[in-house]
PDB file of C-alpha atoms in Angstrom:
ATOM      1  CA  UNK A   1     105.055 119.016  43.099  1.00 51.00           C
ATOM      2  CA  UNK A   2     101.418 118.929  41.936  1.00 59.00           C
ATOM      3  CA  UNK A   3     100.198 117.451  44.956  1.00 70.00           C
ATOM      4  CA  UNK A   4     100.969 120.116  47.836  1.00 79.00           C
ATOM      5  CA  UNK A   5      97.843 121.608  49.317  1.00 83.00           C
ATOM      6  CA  UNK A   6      98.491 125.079  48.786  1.00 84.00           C
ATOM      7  CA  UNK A   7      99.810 124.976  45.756  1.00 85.00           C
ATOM      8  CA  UNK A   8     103.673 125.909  44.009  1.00 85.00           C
ATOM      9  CA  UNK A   9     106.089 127.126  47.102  1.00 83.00           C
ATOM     10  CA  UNK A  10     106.330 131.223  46.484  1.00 84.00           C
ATOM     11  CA  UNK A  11     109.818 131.941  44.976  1.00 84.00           C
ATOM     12  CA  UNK A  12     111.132 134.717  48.159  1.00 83.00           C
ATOM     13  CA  UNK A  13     113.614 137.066  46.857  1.00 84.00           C
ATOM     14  CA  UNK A  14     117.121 135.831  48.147  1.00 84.00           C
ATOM     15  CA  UNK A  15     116.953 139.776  49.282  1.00 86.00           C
ATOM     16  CA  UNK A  16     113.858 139.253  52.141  1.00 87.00           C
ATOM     17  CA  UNK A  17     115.865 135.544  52.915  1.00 87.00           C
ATOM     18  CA  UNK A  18     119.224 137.023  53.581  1.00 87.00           C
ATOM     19  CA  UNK A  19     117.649 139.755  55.704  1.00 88.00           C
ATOM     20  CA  UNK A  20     115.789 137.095  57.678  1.00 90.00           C
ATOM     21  CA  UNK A  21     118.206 134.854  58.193  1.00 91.00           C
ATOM     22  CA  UNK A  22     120.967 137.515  59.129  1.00 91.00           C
ATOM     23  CA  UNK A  23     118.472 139.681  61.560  1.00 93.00           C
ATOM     24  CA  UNK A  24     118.178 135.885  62.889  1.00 93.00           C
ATOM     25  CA  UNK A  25     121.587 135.332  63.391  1.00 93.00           C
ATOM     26  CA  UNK A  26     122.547 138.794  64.124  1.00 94.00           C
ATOM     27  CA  UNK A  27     120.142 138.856  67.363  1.00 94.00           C
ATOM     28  CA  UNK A  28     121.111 135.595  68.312  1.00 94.00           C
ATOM     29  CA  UNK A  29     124.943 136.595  68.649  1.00 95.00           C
ATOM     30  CA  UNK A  30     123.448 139.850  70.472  1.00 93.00           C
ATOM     31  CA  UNK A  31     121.140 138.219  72.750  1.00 93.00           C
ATOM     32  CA  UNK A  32     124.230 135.827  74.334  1.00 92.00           C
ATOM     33  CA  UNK A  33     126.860 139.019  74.225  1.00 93.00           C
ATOM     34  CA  UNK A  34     124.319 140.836  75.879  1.00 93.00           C
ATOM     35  CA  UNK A  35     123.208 138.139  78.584  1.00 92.00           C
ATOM     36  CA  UNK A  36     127.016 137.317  79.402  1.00 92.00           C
ATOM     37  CA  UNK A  37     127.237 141.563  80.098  1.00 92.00           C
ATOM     38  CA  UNK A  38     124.987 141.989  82.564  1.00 92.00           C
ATOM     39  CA  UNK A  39     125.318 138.723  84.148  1.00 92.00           C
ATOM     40  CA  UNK A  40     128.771 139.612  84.872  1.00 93.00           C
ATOM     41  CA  UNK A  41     127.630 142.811  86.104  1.00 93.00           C
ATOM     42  CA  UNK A  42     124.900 140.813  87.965  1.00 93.00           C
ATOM     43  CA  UNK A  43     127.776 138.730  89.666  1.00 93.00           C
ATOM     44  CA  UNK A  44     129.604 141.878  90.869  1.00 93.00           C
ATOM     45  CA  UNK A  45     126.542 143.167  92.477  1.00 93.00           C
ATOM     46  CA  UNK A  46     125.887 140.511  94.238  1.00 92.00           C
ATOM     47  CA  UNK A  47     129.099 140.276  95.727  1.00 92.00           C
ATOM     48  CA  UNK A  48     129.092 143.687  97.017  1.00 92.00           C
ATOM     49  CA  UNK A  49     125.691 142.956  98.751  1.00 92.00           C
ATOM     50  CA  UNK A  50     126.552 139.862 100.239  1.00 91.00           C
ATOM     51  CA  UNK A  51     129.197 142.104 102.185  1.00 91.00           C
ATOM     52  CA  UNK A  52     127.296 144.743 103.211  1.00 90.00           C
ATOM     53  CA  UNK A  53     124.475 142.325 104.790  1.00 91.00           C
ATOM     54  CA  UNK A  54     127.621 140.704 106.658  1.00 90.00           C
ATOM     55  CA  UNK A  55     128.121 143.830 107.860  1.00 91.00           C
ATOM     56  CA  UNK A  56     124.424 144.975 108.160  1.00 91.00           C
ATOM     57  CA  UNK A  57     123.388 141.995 109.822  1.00 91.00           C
ATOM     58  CA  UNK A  58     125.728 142.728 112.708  1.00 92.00           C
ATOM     59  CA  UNK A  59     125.067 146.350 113.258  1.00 93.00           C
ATOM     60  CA  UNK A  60     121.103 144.862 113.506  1.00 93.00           C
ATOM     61  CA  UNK A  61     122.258 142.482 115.658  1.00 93.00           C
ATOM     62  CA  UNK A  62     123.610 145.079 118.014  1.00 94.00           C
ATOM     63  CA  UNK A  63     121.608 147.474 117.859  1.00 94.00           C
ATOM     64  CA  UNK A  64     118.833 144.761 118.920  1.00 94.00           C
ATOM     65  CA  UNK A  65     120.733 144.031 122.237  1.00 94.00           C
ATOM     66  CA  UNK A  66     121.213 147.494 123.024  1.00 94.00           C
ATOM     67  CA  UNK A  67     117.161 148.088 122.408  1.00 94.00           C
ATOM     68  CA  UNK A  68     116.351 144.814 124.809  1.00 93.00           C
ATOM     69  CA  UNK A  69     118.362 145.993 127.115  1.00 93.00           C
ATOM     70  CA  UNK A  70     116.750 149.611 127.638  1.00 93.00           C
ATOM     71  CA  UNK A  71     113.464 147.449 128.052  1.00 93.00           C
ATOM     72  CA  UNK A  72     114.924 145.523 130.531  1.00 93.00           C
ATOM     73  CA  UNK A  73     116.321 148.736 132.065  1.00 92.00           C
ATOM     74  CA  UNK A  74     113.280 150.145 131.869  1.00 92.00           C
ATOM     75  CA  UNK A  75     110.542 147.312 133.035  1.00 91.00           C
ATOM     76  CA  UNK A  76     113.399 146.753 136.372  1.00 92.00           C
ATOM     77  CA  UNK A  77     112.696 150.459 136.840  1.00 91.00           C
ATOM     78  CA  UNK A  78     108.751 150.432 136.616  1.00 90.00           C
ATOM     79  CA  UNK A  79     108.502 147.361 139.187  1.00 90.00           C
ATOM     80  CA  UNK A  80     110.880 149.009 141.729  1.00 88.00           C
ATOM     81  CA  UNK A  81     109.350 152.498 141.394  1.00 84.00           C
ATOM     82  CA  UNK A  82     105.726 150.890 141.533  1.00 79.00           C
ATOM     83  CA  UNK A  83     106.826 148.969 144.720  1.00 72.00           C
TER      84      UNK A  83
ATOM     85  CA  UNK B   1      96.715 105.670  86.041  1.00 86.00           C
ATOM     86  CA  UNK B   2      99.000 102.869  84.886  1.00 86.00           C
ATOM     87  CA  UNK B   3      96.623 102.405  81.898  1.00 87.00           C
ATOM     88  CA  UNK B   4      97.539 105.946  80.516  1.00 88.00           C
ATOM     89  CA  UNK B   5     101.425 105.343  81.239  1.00 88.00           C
ATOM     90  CA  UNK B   6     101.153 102.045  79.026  1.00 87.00           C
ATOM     91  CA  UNK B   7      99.322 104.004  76.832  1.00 88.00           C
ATOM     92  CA  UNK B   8     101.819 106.699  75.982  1.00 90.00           C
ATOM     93  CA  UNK B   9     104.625 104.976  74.049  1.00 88.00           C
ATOM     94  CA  UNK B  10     101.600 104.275  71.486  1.00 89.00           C
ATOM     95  CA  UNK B  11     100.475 107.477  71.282  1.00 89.00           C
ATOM     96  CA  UNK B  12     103.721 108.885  70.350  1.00 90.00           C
ATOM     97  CA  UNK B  13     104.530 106.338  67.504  1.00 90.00           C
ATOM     98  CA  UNK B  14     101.525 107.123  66.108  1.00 90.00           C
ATOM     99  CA  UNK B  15     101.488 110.142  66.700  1.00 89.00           C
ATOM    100  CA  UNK B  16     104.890 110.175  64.661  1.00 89.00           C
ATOM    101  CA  UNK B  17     103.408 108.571  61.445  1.00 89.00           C
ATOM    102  CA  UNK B  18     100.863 110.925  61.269  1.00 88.00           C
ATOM    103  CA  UNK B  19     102.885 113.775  61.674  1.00 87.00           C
ATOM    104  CA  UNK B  20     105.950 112.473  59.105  1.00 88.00           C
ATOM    105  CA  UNK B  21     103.836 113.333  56.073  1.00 85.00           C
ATOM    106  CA  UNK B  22     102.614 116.216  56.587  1.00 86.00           C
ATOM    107  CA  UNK B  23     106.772 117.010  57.902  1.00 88.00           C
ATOM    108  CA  UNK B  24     107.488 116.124  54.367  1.00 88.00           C
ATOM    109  CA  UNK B  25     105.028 118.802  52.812  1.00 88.00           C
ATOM    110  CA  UNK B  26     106.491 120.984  55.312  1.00 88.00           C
ATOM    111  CA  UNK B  27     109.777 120.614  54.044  1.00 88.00           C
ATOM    112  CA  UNK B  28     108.894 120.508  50.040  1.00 87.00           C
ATOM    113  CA  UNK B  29     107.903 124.210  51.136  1.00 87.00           C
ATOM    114  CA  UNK B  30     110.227 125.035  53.157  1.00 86.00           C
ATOM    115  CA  UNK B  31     113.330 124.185  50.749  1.00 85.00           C
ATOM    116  CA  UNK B  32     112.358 127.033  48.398  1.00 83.00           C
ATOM    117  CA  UNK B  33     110.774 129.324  50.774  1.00 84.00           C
ATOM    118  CA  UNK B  34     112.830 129.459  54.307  1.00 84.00           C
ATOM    119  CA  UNK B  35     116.189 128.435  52.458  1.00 82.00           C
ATOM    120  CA  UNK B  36     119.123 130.685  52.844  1.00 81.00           C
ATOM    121  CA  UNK B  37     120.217 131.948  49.877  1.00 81.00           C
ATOM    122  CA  UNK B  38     122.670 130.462  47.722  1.00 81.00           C
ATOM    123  CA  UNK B  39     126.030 131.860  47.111  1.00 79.00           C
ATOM    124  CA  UNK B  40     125.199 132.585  43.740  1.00 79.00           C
ATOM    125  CA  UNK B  41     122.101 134.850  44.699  1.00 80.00           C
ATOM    126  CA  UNK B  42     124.618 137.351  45.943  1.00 82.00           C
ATOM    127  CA  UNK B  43     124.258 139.769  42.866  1.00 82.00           C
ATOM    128  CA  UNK B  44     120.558 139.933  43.038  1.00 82.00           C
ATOM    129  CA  UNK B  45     120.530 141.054  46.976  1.00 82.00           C
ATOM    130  CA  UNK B  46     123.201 143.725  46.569  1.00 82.00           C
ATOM    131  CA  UNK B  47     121.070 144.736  42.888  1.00 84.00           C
ATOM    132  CA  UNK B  48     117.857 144.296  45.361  1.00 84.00           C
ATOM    133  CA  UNK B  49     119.839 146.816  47.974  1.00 85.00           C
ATOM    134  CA  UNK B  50     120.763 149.402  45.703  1.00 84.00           C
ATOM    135  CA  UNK B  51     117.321 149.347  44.277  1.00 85.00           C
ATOM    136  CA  UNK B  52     115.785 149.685  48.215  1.00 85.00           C
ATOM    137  CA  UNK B  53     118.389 152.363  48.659  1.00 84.00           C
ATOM    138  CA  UNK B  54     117.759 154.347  44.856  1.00 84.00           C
ATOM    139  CA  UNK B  55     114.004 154.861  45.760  1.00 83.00           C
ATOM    140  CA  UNK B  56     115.019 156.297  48.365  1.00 82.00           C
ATOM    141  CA  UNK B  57     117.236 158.533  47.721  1.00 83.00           C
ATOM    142  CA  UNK B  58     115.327 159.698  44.827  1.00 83.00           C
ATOM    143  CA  UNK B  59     111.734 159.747  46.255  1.00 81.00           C
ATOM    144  CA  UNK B  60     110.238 157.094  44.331  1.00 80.00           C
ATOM    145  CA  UNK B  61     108.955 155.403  47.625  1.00 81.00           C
ATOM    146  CA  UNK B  62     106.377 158.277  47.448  1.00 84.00           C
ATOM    147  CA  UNK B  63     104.977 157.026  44.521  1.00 85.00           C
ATOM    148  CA  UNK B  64     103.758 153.648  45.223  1.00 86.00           C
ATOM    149  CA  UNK B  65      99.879 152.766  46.231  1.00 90.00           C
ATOM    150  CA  UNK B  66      99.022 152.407  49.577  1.00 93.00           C
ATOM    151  CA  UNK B  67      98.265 149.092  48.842  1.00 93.00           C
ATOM    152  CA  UNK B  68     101.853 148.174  47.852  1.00 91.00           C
ATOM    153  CA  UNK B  69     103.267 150.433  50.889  1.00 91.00           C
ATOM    154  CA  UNK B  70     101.319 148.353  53.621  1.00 94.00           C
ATOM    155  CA  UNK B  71     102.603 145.478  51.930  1.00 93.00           C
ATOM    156  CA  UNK B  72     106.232 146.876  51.938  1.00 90.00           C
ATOM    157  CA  UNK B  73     105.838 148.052  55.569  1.00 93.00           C
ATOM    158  CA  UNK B  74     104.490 144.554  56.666  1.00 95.00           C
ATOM    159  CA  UNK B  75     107.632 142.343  55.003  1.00 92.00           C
ATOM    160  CA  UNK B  76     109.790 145.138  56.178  1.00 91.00           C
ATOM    161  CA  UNK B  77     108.624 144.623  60.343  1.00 94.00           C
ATOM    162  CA  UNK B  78     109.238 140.647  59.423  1.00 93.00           C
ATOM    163  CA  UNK B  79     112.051 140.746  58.584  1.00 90.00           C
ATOM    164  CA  UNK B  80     112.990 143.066  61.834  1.00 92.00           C
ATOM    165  CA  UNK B  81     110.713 140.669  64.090  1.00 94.00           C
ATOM    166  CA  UNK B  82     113.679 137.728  63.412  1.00 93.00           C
ATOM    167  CA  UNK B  83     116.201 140.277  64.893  1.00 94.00           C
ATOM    168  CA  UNK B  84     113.913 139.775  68.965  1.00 93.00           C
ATOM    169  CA  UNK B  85     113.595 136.150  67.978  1.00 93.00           C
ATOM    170  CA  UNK B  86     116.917 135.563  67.183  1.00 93.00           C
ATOM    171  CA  UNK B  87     117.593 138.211  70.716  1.00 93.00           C
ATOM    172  CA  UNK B  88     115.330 135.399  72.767  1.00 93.00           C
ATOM    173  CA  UNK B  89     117.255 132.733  71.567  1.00 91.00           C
ATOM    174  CA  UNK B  90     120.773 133.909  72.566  1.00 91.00           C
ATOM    175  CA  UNK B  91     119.445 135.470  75.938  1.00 90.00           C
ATOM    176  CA  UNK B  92     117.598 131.868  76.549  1.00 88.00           C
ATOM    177  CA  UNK B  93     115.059 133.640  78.001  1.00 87.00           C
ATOM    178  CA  UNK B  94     111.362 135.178  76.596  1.00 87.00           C
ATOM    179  CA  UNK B  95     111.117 138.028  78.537  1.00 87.00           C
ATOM    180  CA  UNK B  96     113.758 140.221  79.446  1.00 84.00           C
ATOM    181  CA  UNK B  97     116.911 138.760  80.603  1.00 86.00           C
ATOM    182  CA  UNK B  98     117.731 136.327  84.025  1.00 81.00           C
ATOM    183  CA  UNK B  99     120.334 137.714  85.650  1.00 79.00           C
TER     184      UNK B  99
END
């Protein structure tokens, strides 16, 4: 024991040890409860998005072709007005 | 390139024996100072609580030095700094979580 570089290990109270150790454990439990929460939440969200772009993507989709359409409309209209 | 790679297996096996003694102080330490405690420590934390929670009650944390309250206040936020380690740990993640 006479040999360690810095000298006798410091005696910790057991109270400062137990408080470490059980903050330790007590955030470790936490941090996984926690994590599992919201990526269950996470999951649900998801799910509910991935429905609505089904659905979004579509209305874009037609509202597109109606758009080109009125430009096609309205070019057809410019040349046979201009001729 | 190749050098290096043949190097490596080397470096870590020495890199080992130079580390293993200095693993061993670590651990002559670390037996008395990061230990759990033992069962038979139990009566001096709960005595060690109901001194914390005497002083306050009756107002002796008033009377210490400065000196001893920034001490106090220091171990105190250590101890509470394990809780957001232990929190990192269990989320498996540093900052915030990844959901």
């Amino acid at each position: 024991m006479s040999d360690l570089p810095y000298g006798p290990p410091v005696r910790v109270s057991p109270l400062i040890r137990f408080g470490r150790w059980s903050f330790l454990t007590a955030g470790i439990l936490y941090g996984a409860f926690h994590q599992n929460r919201l990526s269950k939440k996470e999951a649900k969200i998801r799910e509910i998005e991935a429905k609505e772009k089904v659905i979004r993507d579509a209305k874009l989709k037609e509202e597109k072709a109606i758009a080109a359409a009125a430009e096609m409309k309205a070019l057809e209209e410019m040349i046979s007005t201009k001729k | 390139m190749a050098g290096v790679v043949a190097k490596v297996p080397s470096m870590i096996s020495s890199a080992l024996t130079q580390a293993k003694p200095k693993f061993n102080i670590f651990m002559k330490y670390a037996r008395v100072e990061l230990a759990p405690p033992k069962l038979n420590e139990i009566p001096q934390i709960k005595a060690g609580i109901g001194k914390l929670l005497t002083s306050f009650k009756s107002g002796a944390w008033k009377q210490q030095t400065v000196k001893q309250a920034t001490l106090n206040t220091l171990v105190g936020a250590e101890v509470i700094f394990w809780f957001y380690v232990g929190e990192c740990i269990g989320k498996r993640h540093f900052v915030g979580y990844d959901v």
